């Protein structure tokens, strides 16, 4: 997929590359604690955080970064839901620095991820998050996600307490 420029603010969404790994790891490690998501059971401790480009180079996976003026300011991706049904992917590690919030980057990234999920043949997209991530949950609702009462699959993120699904 080619990069997508977002206007009027000059943002670029493109597939992650190895040169982005350190920036993406730093974003995840900066943003998650901002929302109290730095203890056990959160994605901040996943082994893939330091090597996101390799982790998402696997089959049926995609991860994208959003750049502004050549600097990575956010990212998001999809991958098969661990221990889930074959047609279900998970929206993963979609985090943005404060400068990327409120300017349309989240909606554009969501669309790019959902398009990638369809391209990979998934029929449903699952995500899990945390109470207090209100702006993110508003984006999920606006993007067609509906709440679930319990988690799906086996992500290992036992500290997440909000779960959502969307038909693709």
Short mmCIF file of N, CA and C in Angstrom, two decimals:
data_model
loop_
_atom_site.label_atom_id
_atom_site.label_comp_id
_atom_site.label_asym_id
_atom_site.label_seq_id
_atom_site.Cartn_x
_atom_site.Cartn_y
_atom_site.Cartn_z
N UNK A 1 0.84 -1.18 0.00
CA UNK A 1 0.00 0.00 0.00
C UNK A 1 0.89 1.24 0.00
N UNK A 2 0.57 2.20 -0.83
CA UNK A 2 1.38 3.43 -0.86
C UNK A 2 1.06 4.32 0.34
N UNK A 3 1.98 5.21 0.71
CA UNK A 3 1.72 6.15 1.80
C UNK A 3 0.51 7.02 1.47
N UNK A 4 -0.20 7.43 2.51
CA UNK A 4 -1.37 8.28 2.33
C UNK A 4 -1.09 9.62 2.98
N UNK A 5 -1.03 10.70 2.20
CA UNK A 5 -0.89 12.03 2.81
C UNK A 5 -2.24 12.48 3.35
N UNK A 6 -2.25 13.14 4.50
CA UNK A 6 -3.47 13.65 5.11
C UNK A 6 -3.37 15.17 5.08
N UNK A 7 -4.42 15.83 4.59
CA UNK A 7 -4.42 17.29 4.48
C UNK A 7 -5.51 17.86 5.37
N UNK A 8 -5.50 19.10 5.81
CA UNK A 8 -4.56 20.14 5.42
C UNK A 8 -3.25 20.07 6.19
N UNK A 9 -3.24 19.43 7.33
CA UNK A 9 -1.98 19.29 8.06
C UNK A 9 -1.17 18.22 7.34
N UNK A 10 0.08 18.46 7.11
CA UNK A 10 0.90 17.52 6.35
C UNK A 10 1.31 16.33 7.20
N UNK A 11 0.49 15.31 7.16
CA UNK A 11 0.78 14.05 7.83
C UNK A 11 0.90 12.97 6.77
N UNK A 12 1.67 11.96 7.06
CA UNK A 12 1.86 10.85 6.14
C UNK A 12 1.70 9.56 6.91
N UNK A 13 0.85 8.67 6.43
CA UNK A 13 0.71 7.33 7.01
C UNK A 13 1.36 6.36 6.05
N UNK A 14 2.29 5.56 6.58
CA UNK A 14 3.00 4.60 5.74
C UNK A 14 3.32 3.35 6.55
N UNK A 15 3.62 2.24 5.87
CA UNK A 15 4.01 1.02 6.59
C UNK A 15 5.28 1.24 7.42
N UNK A 16 5.34 0.59 8.56
CA UNK A 16 6.51 0.69 9.43
C UNK A 16 7.74 0.11 8.73
N UNK A 17 8.89 0.67 9.03
CA UNK A 17 10.18 0.18 8.54
C UNK A 17 11.09 -0.01 9.74
N UNK A 18 12.16 -0.81 9.61
CA UNK A 18 13.06 -1.03 10.75
C UNK A 18 13.59 0.28 11.35
N UNK A 19 13.78 1.29 10.54
CA UNK A 19 14.29 2.57 11.07
C UNK A 19 13.31 3.25 12.02
N UNK A 20 12.05 2.78 12.04
CA UNK A 20 11.02 3.37 12.89
C UNK A 20 10.90 2.69 14.26
N UNK A 21 11.56 1.56 14.44
CA UNK A 21 11.36 0.76 15.65
C UNK A 21 11.60 1.54 16.94
N UNK A 22 12.69 2.26 17.02
CA UNK A 22 13.01 2.99 18.25
C UNK A 22 11.99 4.08 18.52
N UNK A 23 11.55 4.79 17.49
CA UNK A 23 10.57 5.86 17.67
C UNK A 23 9.23 5.29 18.12
N UNK A 24 8.80 4.19 17.52
CA UNK A 24 7.52 3.59 17.90
C UNK A 24 7.58 3.06 19.33
N UNK A 25 8.66 2.41 19.70
CA UNK A 25 8.80 1.92 21.08
C UNK A 25 8.76 3.09 22.06
N UNK A 26 9.42 4.19 21.72
CA UNK A 26 9.41 5.37 22.60
C UNK A 26 8.01 5.95 22.73
N UNK A 27 7.25 5.97 21.64
CA UNK A 27 5.88 6.48 21.70
C UNK A 27 5.03 5.60 22.61
N UNK A 28 5.10 4.29 22.43
CA UNK A 28 4.33 3.37 23.27
C UNK A 28 4.70 3.56 24.74
N UNK A 29 5.99 3.68 25.00
CA UNK A 29 6.45 3.82 26.40
C UNK A 29 6.15 5.19 27.00
N UNK A 30 5.90 6.19 26.16
CA UNK A 30 5.52 7.51 26.66
C UNK A 30 4.01 7.63 26.85
N UNK A 31 3.24 7.09 25.91
CA UNK A 31 1.79 7.30 25.92
C UNK A 31 1.09 6.39 26.92
N UNK A 32 1.45 5.13 27.00
CA UNK A 32 0.72 4.21 27.87
C UNK A 32 0.74 4.66 29.34
N UNK A 33 1.88 5.05 29.89
CA UNK A 33 1.86 5.51 31.29
C UNK A 33 1.02 6.78 31.50
N UNK A 34 0.89 7.58 30.46
CA UNK A 34 0.05 8.78 30.54
C UNK A 34 -1.39 8.42 30.93
N UNK A 35 -1.81 7.21 30.57
CA UNK A 35 -3.16 6.75 30.85
C UNK A 35 -3.18 5.67 31.93
N UNK A 36 -2.09 5.53 32.67
CA UNK A 36 -2.02 4.56 33.75
C UNK A 36 -1.85 3.13 33.29
N UNK A 37 -1.42 2.94 32.07
CA UNK A 37 -1.30 1.60 31.49
C UNK A 37 0.14 1.14 31.44
N UNK A 38 0.82 1.19 32.59
CA UNK A 38 2.23 0.80 32.60
C UNK A 38 2.53 -0.36 33.53
N UNK A 39 1.53 -0.90 34.19
CA UNK A 39 1.74 -2.03 35.09
C UNK A 39 1.65 -3.35 34.36
N UNK A 40 1.63 -4.43 35.11
CA UNK A 40 1.50 -5.76 34.51
C UNK A 40 0.17 -5.89 33.74
N UNK A 41 0.20 -6.67 32.67
CA UNK A 41 -1.00 -6.93 31.91
C UNK A 41 -1.32 -5.91 30.85
N UNK A 42 -0.37 -5.04 30.52
CA UNK A 42 -0.58 -4.06 29.46
C UNK A 42 0.43 -4.29 28.33
N UNK A 43 0.06 -3.80 27.14
CA UNK A 43 0.86 -4.01 25.93
C UNK A 43 2.25 -3.39 26.00
N UNK A 44 2.46 -2.46 26.91
CA UNK A 44 3.77 -1.82 27.04
C UNK A 44 4.87 -2.86 27.32
N UNK A 45 4.48 -3.99 27.89
CA UNK A 45 5.45 -5.04 28.24
C UNK A 45 5.57 -6.14 27.19
N UNK A 46 4.85 -6.03 26.08
CA UNK A 46 4.93 -7.05 25.04
C UNK A 46 6.33 -7.08 24.43
N UNK A 47 6.80 -8.27 24.15
CA UNK A 47 8.15 -8.44 23.58
C UNK A 47 8.30 -7.71 22.25
N UNK A 48 7.23 -7.57 21.49
CA UNK A 48 7.33 -6.97 20.16
C UNK A 48 7.59 -5.46 20.18
N UNK A 49 7.42 -4.80 21.31
CA UNK A 49 7.53 -3.34 21.36
C UNK A 49 8.86 -2.84 20.81
N UNK A 50 9.95 -3.54 21.06
CA UNK A 50 11.26 -3.08 20.59
C UNK A 50 11.57 -3.46 19.15
N UNK A 51 10.74 -4.28 18.54
CA UNK A 51 11.01 -4.74 17.16
C UNK A 51 9.69 -4.82 16.39
N UNK A 52 8.97 -3.71 16.38
CA UNK A 52 7.64 -3.70 15.77
C UNK A 52 7.69 -4.02 14.26
N UNK A 53 8.69 -3.55 13.56
CA UNK A 53 8.73 -3.80 12.12
C UNK A 53 8.85 -5.30 11.83
N UNK A 54 9.63 -6.02 12.61
CA UNK A 54 9.76 -7.46 12.43
C UNK A 54 8.49 -8.19 12.85
N UNK A 55 7.90 -7.77 13.96
CA UNK A 55 6.68 -8.42 14.45
C UNK A 55 5.55 -8.31 13.44
N UNK A 56 5.45 -7.17 12.78
CA UNK A 56 4.34 -6.95 11.85
C UNK A 56 4.70 -7.28 10.41
N UNK A 57 5.87 -7.86 10.18
CA UNK A 57 6.23 -8.37 8.87
C UNK A 57 5.72 -9.81 8.70
N UNK A 58 5.08 -10.33 9.74
CA UNK A 58 4.55 -11.69 9.72
C UNK A 58 3.28 -11.73 8.85
N UNK A 59 2.88 -12.93 8.39
CA UNK A 59 1.68 -13.03 7.56
C UNK A 59 0.43 -12.46 8.26
N UNK A 60 -0.40 -11.79 7.49
CA UNK A 60 -1.68 -11.24 7.95
C UNK A 60 -1.52 -10.14 9.00
N UNK A 61 -0.37 -9.49 9.01
CA UNK A 61 -0.11 -8.40 9.95
C UNK A 61 0.26 -7.14 9.16
N UNK A 62 -0.11 -6.00 9.71
CA UNK A 62 0.29 -4.71 9.16
C UNK A 62 0.43 -3.72 10.30
N UNK A 63 1.46 -2.89 10.23
CA UNK A 63 1.61 -1.80 11.20
C UNK A 63 2.02 -0.56 10.41
N UNK A 64 1.42 0.55 10.78
CA UNK A 64 1.66 1.81 10.09
C UNK A 64 2.12 2.87 11.06
N UNK A 65 2.90 3.80 10.56
CA UNK A 65 3.29 4.96 11.35
C UNK A 65 2.72 6.21 10.71
N UNK A 66 2.51 7.23 11.54
CA UNK A 66 2.10 8.53 11.03
C UNK A 66 3.26 9.47 11.28
N UNK A 67 3.64 10.18 10.22
CA UNK A 67 4.76 11.12 10.25
C UNK A 67 4.26 12.53 10.07
N UNK A 68 4.92 13.44 10.73
CA UNK A 68 4.71 14.87 10.49
C UNK A 68 6.08 15.50 10.38
N UNK A 69 6.33 16.15 9.28
CA UNK A 69 7.63 16.77 9.02
C UNK A 69 8.77 15.77 9.17
N UNK A 70 8.54 14.53 8.71
CA UNK A 70 9.57 13.51 8.74
C UNK A 70 9.78 12.84 10.08
N UNK A 71 8.98 13.17 11.08
CA UNK A 71 9.11 12.61 12.44
C UNK A 71 7.92 11.71 12.74
N UNK A 72 8.17 10.51 13.23
CA UNK A 72 7.10 9.59 13.60
C UNK A 72 6.44 10.11 14.88
N UNK A 73 5.10 10.29 14.82
CA UNK A 73 4.36 10.81 15.96
C UNK A 73 3.23 9.89 16.41
N UNK A 74 3.12 8.72 15.78
CA UNK A 74 2.10 7.76 16.18
C UNK A 74 2.16 6.52 15.32
N UNK A 75 1.33 5.56 15.70
CA UNK A 75 1.29 4.32 14.94
C UNK A 75 0.09 3.48 15.32
N UNK A 76 -0.15 2.46 14.52
CA UNK A 76 -1.23 1.52 14.80
C UNK A 76 -1.16 0.37 13.82
N UNK A 77 -1.71 -0.77 14.23
CA UNK A 77 -1.66 -1.92 13.35
C UNK A 77 -2.71 -2.95 13.63
N UNK A 78 -2.69 -3.99 12.82
CA UNK A 78 -3.58 -5.13 12.99
C UNK A 78 -2.77 -6.42 12.86
N UNK A 79 -3.28 -7.44 13.52
CA UNK A 79 -2.68 -8.78 13.46
C UNK A 79 -3.76 -9.78 13.84
N UNK A 80 -3.57 -11.05 13.50
CA UNK A 80 -4.56 -12.04 13.93
C UNK A 80 -4.71 -12.01 15.46
N UNK A 81 -5.94 -12.18 15.92
CA UNK A 81 -6.18 -12.22 17.36
C UNK A 81 -5.62 -13.52 17.92
N UNK A 82 -4.71 -13.42 18.87
CA UNK A 82 -4.09 -14.59 19.50
C UNK A 82 -5.19 -15.46 20.12
N UNK A 83 -5.16 -16.74 19.79
CA UNK A 83 -6.14 -17.71 20.28
C UNK A 83 -7.58 -17.31 19.94
N UNK A 84 -7.74 -16.61 18.83
CA UNK A 84 -9.06 -16.20 18.37
C UNK A 84 -9.47 -16.97 17.13
N UNK A 85 -10.67 -16.70 16.67
CA UNK A 85 -11.15 -17.33 15.44
C UNK A 85 -10.35 -16.78 14.26
N UNK A 86 -10.22 -17.58 13.21
CA UNK A 86 -9.36 -17.23 12.07
C UNK A 86 -9.78 -15.95 11.36
N UNK A 87 -11.06 -15.58 11.44
CA UNK A 87 -11.52 -14.40 10.72
C UNK A 87 -11.47 -13.13 11.57
N UNK A 88 -10.87 -13.21 12.76
CA UNK A 88 -10.83 -12.06 13.67
C UNK A 88 -9.40 -11.53 13.79
N UNK A 89 -9.25 -10.24 13.53
CA UNK A 89 -7.97 -9.59 13.77
C UNK A 89 -8.12 -8.71 15.01
N UNK A 90 -6.99 -8.23 15.47
CA UNK A 90 -6.98 -7.31 16.61
C UNK A 90 -6.34 -6.00 16.17
N UNK A 91 -6.97 -4.89 16.52
CA UNK A 91 -6.35 -3.59 16.35
C UNK A 91 -5.35 -3.46 17.48
N UNK A 92 -4.09 -3.21 17.15
CA UNK A 92 -3.04 -3.25 18.16
C UNK A 92 -2.19 -1.99 18.19
N UNK A 93 -1.82 -1.65 19.39
CA UNK A 93 -0.80 -0.63 19.64
C UNK A 93 -1.00 0.64 18.81
N UNK A 94 -2.21 1.17 18.88
CA UNK A 94 -2.50 2.43 18.21
C UNK A 94 -2.36 3.54 19.25
N UNK A 95 -1.24 4.23 19.17
CA UNK A 95 -0.91 5.29 20.13
C UNK A 95 -0.35 6.49 19.39
N UNK A 96 -0.65 7.67 19.93
CA UNK A 96 -0.21 8.92 19.32
C UNK A 96 0.34 9.86 20.37
N UNK A 97 1.42 10.54 20.01
CA UNK A 97 1.93 11.60 20.87
C UNK A 97 0.90 12.72 20.97
N UNK A 98 0.94 13.53 22.01
CA UNK A 98 -0.04 14.61 22.14
C UNK A 98 -0.16 15.50 20.90
N UNK A 99 0.94 15.75 20.22
CA UNK A 99 0.90 16.62 19.03
C UNK A 99 0.14 16.00 17.86
N UNK A 100 -0.12 14.69 17.92
CA UNK A 100 -0.84 14.02 16.84
C UNK A 100 -2.33 13.89 17.14
N UNK A 101 -2.74 14.29 18.32
CA UNK A 101 -4.13 14.12 18.74
C UNK A 101 -4.98 15.31 18.32
N UNK A 102 -6.22 15.01 17.94
CA UNK A 102 -7.16 16.06 17.60
C UNK A 102 -6.96 16.69 16.24
N UNK A 103 -6.16 16.06 15.38
CA UNK A 103 -5.89 16.62 14.05
C UNK A 103 -6.27 15.65 12.93
N UNK A 104 -7.01 14.59 13.28
CA UNK A 104 -7.46 13.63 12.28
C UNK A 104 -6.56 12.44 12.07
N UNK A 105 -5.45 12.38 12.77
CA UNK A 105 -4.52 11.27 12.58
C UNK A 105 -5.13 9.95 13.03
N UNK A 106 -5.87 9.96 14.14
CA UNK A 106 -6.48 8.73 14.64
C UNK A 106 -7.50 8.16 13.68
N UNK A 107 -8.38 9.01 13.15
CA UNK A 107 -9.39 8.54 12.20
C UNK A 107 -8.73 8.01 10.93
N UNK A 108 -7.72 8.70 10.45
CA UNK A 108 -7.02 8.25 9.24
C UNK A 108 -6.29 6.93 9.49
N UNK A 109 -5.66 6.81 10.65
CA UNK A 109 -4.96 5.56 10.99
C UNK A 109 -5.96 4.42 11.13
N UNK A 110 -7.09 4.69 11.76
CA UNK A 110 -8.12 3.65 11.91
C UNK A 110 -8.55 3.15 10.55
N UNK A 111 -8.81 4.06 9.62
CA UNK A 111 -9.25 3.66 8.28
C UNK A 111 -8.17 2.82 7.60
N UNK A 112 -6.93 3.24 7.73
CA UNK A 112 -5.83 2.48 7.10
C UNK A 112 -5.74 1.08 7.68
N UNK A 113 -5.89 0.95 9.01
CA UNK A 113 -5.83 -0.37 9.65
C UNK A 113 -7.00 -1.25 9.24
N UNK A 114 -8.21 -0.69 9.20
CA UNK A 114 -9.38 -1.48 8.81
C UNK A 114 -9.29 -1.90 7.35
N UNK A 115 -8.77 -1.04 6.50
CA UNK A 115 -8.55 -1.42 5.10
C UNK A 115 -7.56 -2.57 5.00
N UNK A 116 -6.48 -2.50 5.78
CA UNK A 116 -5.49 -3.58 5.79
C UNK A 116 -6.11 -4.88 6.28
N UNK A 117 -6.96 -4.79 7.31
CA UNK A 117 -7.62 -5.98 7.85
C UNK A 117 -8.46 -6.65 6.76
N UNK A 118 -9.21 -5.86 6.01
CA UNK A 118 -10.02 -6.41 4.91
C UNK A 118 -9.12 -7.05 3.86
N UNK A 119 -8.03 -6.38 3.52
CA UNK A 119 -7.09 -6.91 2.53
C UNK A 119 -6.54 -8.26 2.96
N UNK A 120 -6.30 -8.41 4.27
CA UNK A 120 -5.78 -9.67 4.80
C UNK A 120 -6.87 -10.74 4.93
N UNK A 121 -8.11 -10.40 4.63
CA UNK A 121 -9.20 -11.37 4.64
C UNK A 121 -9.95 -11.51 5.96
N UNK A 122 -9.71 -10.63 6.90
CA UNK A 122 -10.43 -10.70 8.17
C UNK A 122 -11.87 -10.22 7.98
N UNK A 123 -12.78 -10.73 8.81
CA UNK A 123 -14.19 -10.35 8.74
C UNK A 123 -14.62 -9.52 9.95
N UNK A 124 -13.83 -9.60 11.04
CA UNK A 124 -14.14 -8.83 12.24
C UNK A 124 -12.84 -8.30 12.83
N UNK A 125 -12.95 -7.16 13.50
CA UNK A 125 -11.80 -6.54 14.15
C UNK A 125 -12.13 -6.33 15.63
N UNK A 126 -11.28 -6.82 16.48
CA UNK A 126 -11.43 -6.75 17.94
C UNK A 126 -10.40 -5.77 18.48
N UNK A 127 -10.73 -5.14 19.60
CA UNK A 127 -9.73 -4.33 20.30
C UNK A 127 -10.05 -4.32 21.78
N UNK A 128 -9.03 -4.06 22.55
CA UNK A 128 -9.22 -3.90 23.99
C UNK A 128 -8.47 -2.67 24.45
N UNK A 129 -9.04 -2.02 25.46
CA UNK A 129 -8.49 -0.76 25.94
C UNK A 129 -8.77 -0.63 27.43
N UNK A 130 -8.71 0.58 27.90
CA UNK A 130 -8.76 0.84 29.34
C UNK A 130 -9.73 1.98 29.63
N UNK A 131 -10.48 1.85 30.70
CA UNK A 131 -11.30 2.95 31.17
C UNK A 131 -10.39 4.16 31.35
N UNK A 132 -10.86 5.32 30.89
CA UNK A 132 -10.07 6.54 30.98
C UNK A 132 -9.48 6.96 29.64
N UNK A 133 -9.41 6.03 28.71
CA UNK A 133 -8.95 6.38 27.37
C UNK A 133 -10.18 6.82 26.58
N UNK A 134 -10.77 7.94 27.02
CA UNK A 134 -12.06 8.38 26.50
C UNK A 134 -12.00 8.81 25.04
N UNK A 135 -10.99 9.55 24.65
CA UNK A 135 -10.89 9.99 23.25
C UNK A 135 -10.75 8.78 22.33
N UNK A 136 -9.97 7.81 22.75
CA UNK A 136 -9.81 6.60 21.94
C UNK A 136 -11.15 5.88 21.81
N UNK A 137 -11.88 5.76 22.91
CA UNK A 137 -13.16 5.06 22.86
C UNK A 137 -14.18 5.81 22.02
N UNK A 138 -14.11 7.13 22.00
CA UNK A 138 -14.99 7.91 21.11
C UNK A 138 -14.65 7.61 19.65
N UNK A 139 -13.36 7.50 19.33
CA UNK A 139 -12.95 7.15 17.97
C UNK A 139 -13.44 5.75 17.61
N UNK A 140 -13.34 4.81 18.55
CA UNK A 140 -13.80 3.44 18.26
C UNK A 140 -15.29 3.44 17.95
N UNK A 141 -16.07 4.15 18.76
CA UNK A 141 -17.52 4.21 18.53
C UNK A 141 -17.82 4.86 17.17
N UNK A 142 -17.15 5.94 16.88
CA UNK A 142 -17.35 6.65 15.60
C UNK A 142 -16.95 5.76 14.42
N UNK A 143 -16.01 4.85 14.65
CA UNK A 143 -15.52 3.95 13.60
C UNK A 143 -16.34 2.67 13.48
N UNK A 144 -17.42 2.56 14.26
CA UNK A 144 -18.31 1.41 14.12
C UNK A 144 -18.08 0.26 15.08
N UNK A 145 -17.21 0.43 16.05
CA UNK A 145 -16.98 -0.62 17.04
C UNK A 145 -18.10 -0.60 18.07
N UNK A 146 -18.48 -1.78 18.55
CA UNK A 146 -19.48 -1.89 19.59
C UNK A 146 -18.87 -2.61 20.80
N UNK A 147 -19.32 -2.27 22.00
CA UNK A 147 -18.73 -2.86 23.21
C UNK A 147 -19.06 -4.34 23.35
N UNK A 148 -18.13 -5.05 23.96
CA UNK A 148 -18.32 -6.44 24.35
C UNK A 148 -18.29 -6.50 25.88
N UNK A 149 -18.90 -7.52 26.44
CA UNK A 149 -18.92 -7.68 27.90
C UNK A 149 -17.67 -8.36 28.45
N UNK A 150 -16.94 -9.04 27.58
CA UNK A 150 -15.78 -9.81 28.03
C UNK A 150 -14.73 -9.84 26.93
N UNK A 151 -13.49 -10.12 27.29
CA UNK A 151 -12.43 -10.18 26.27
C UNK A 151 -12.58 -11.39 25.36
N UNK A 152 -11.96 -11.28 24.20
CA UNK A 152 -11.86 -12.39 23.25
C UNK A 152 -10.40 -12.79 23.13
N UNK A 153 -10.16 -14.02 22.69
CA UNK A 153 -8.80 -14.46 22.43
C UNK A 153 -7.96 -14.56 23.69
N UNK A 154 -6.66 -14.46 23.49
CA UNK A 154 -5.72 -14.59 24.59
C UNK A 154 -4.57 -13.63 24.43
N UNK A 155 -4.84 -12.34 24.51
CA UNK A 155 -3.81 -11.32 24.28
C UNK A 155 -2.80 -11.24 25.41
N UNK A 156 -3.19 -11.66 26.61
CA UNK A 156 -2.32 -11.52 27.77
C UNK A 156 -2.43 -10.16 28.43
N UNK A 157 -3.29 -9.31 27.90
CA UNK A 157 -3.45 -7.95 28.45
C UNK A 157 -4.58 -7.97 29.48
N UNK A 158 -4.34 -8.66 30.57
CA UNK A 158 -5.37 -8.88 31.57
C UNK A 158 -5.76 -7.63 32.34
N UNK A 159 -5.03 -6.55 32.19
CA UNK A 159 -5.38 -5.31 32.88
C UNK A 159 -6.32 -4.42 32.07
N UNK A 160 -6.54 -4.75 30.80
CA UNK A 160 -7.50 -4.00 30.00
C UNK A 160 -8.91 -4.35 30.50
N UNK A 161 -9.81 -3.35 30.50
CA UNK A 161 -11.14 -3.59 31.03
C UNK A 161 -12.27 -3.16 30.11
N UNK A 162 -11.94 -2.79 28.87
CA UNK A 162 -12.95 -2.42 27.87
C UNK A 162 -12.62 -3.17 26.58
N UNK A 163 -13.66 -3.75 25.98
CA UNK A 163 -13.48 -4.63 24.83
C UNK A 163 -14.49 -4.25 23.75
N UNK A 164 -14.05 -4.26 22.47
CA UNK A 164 -14.88 -3.82 21.37
C UNK A 164 -14.69 -4.73 20.16
N UNK A 165 -15.73 -4.79 19.32
CA UNK A 165 -15.67 -5.58 18.08
C UNK A 165 -16.33 -4.77 16.97
N UNK A 166 -15.90 -5.06 15.74
CA UNK A 166 -16.49 -4.40 14.57
C UNK A 166 -16.50 -5.38 13.42
N UNK A 167 -17.62 -5.44 12.71
CA UNK A 167 -17.70 -6.21 11.48
C UNK A 167 -16.95 -5.44 10.40
N UNK A 168 -16.26 -6.15 9.54
CA UNK A 168 -15.52 -5.51 8.45
C UNK A 168 -16.30 -5.65 7.15
#
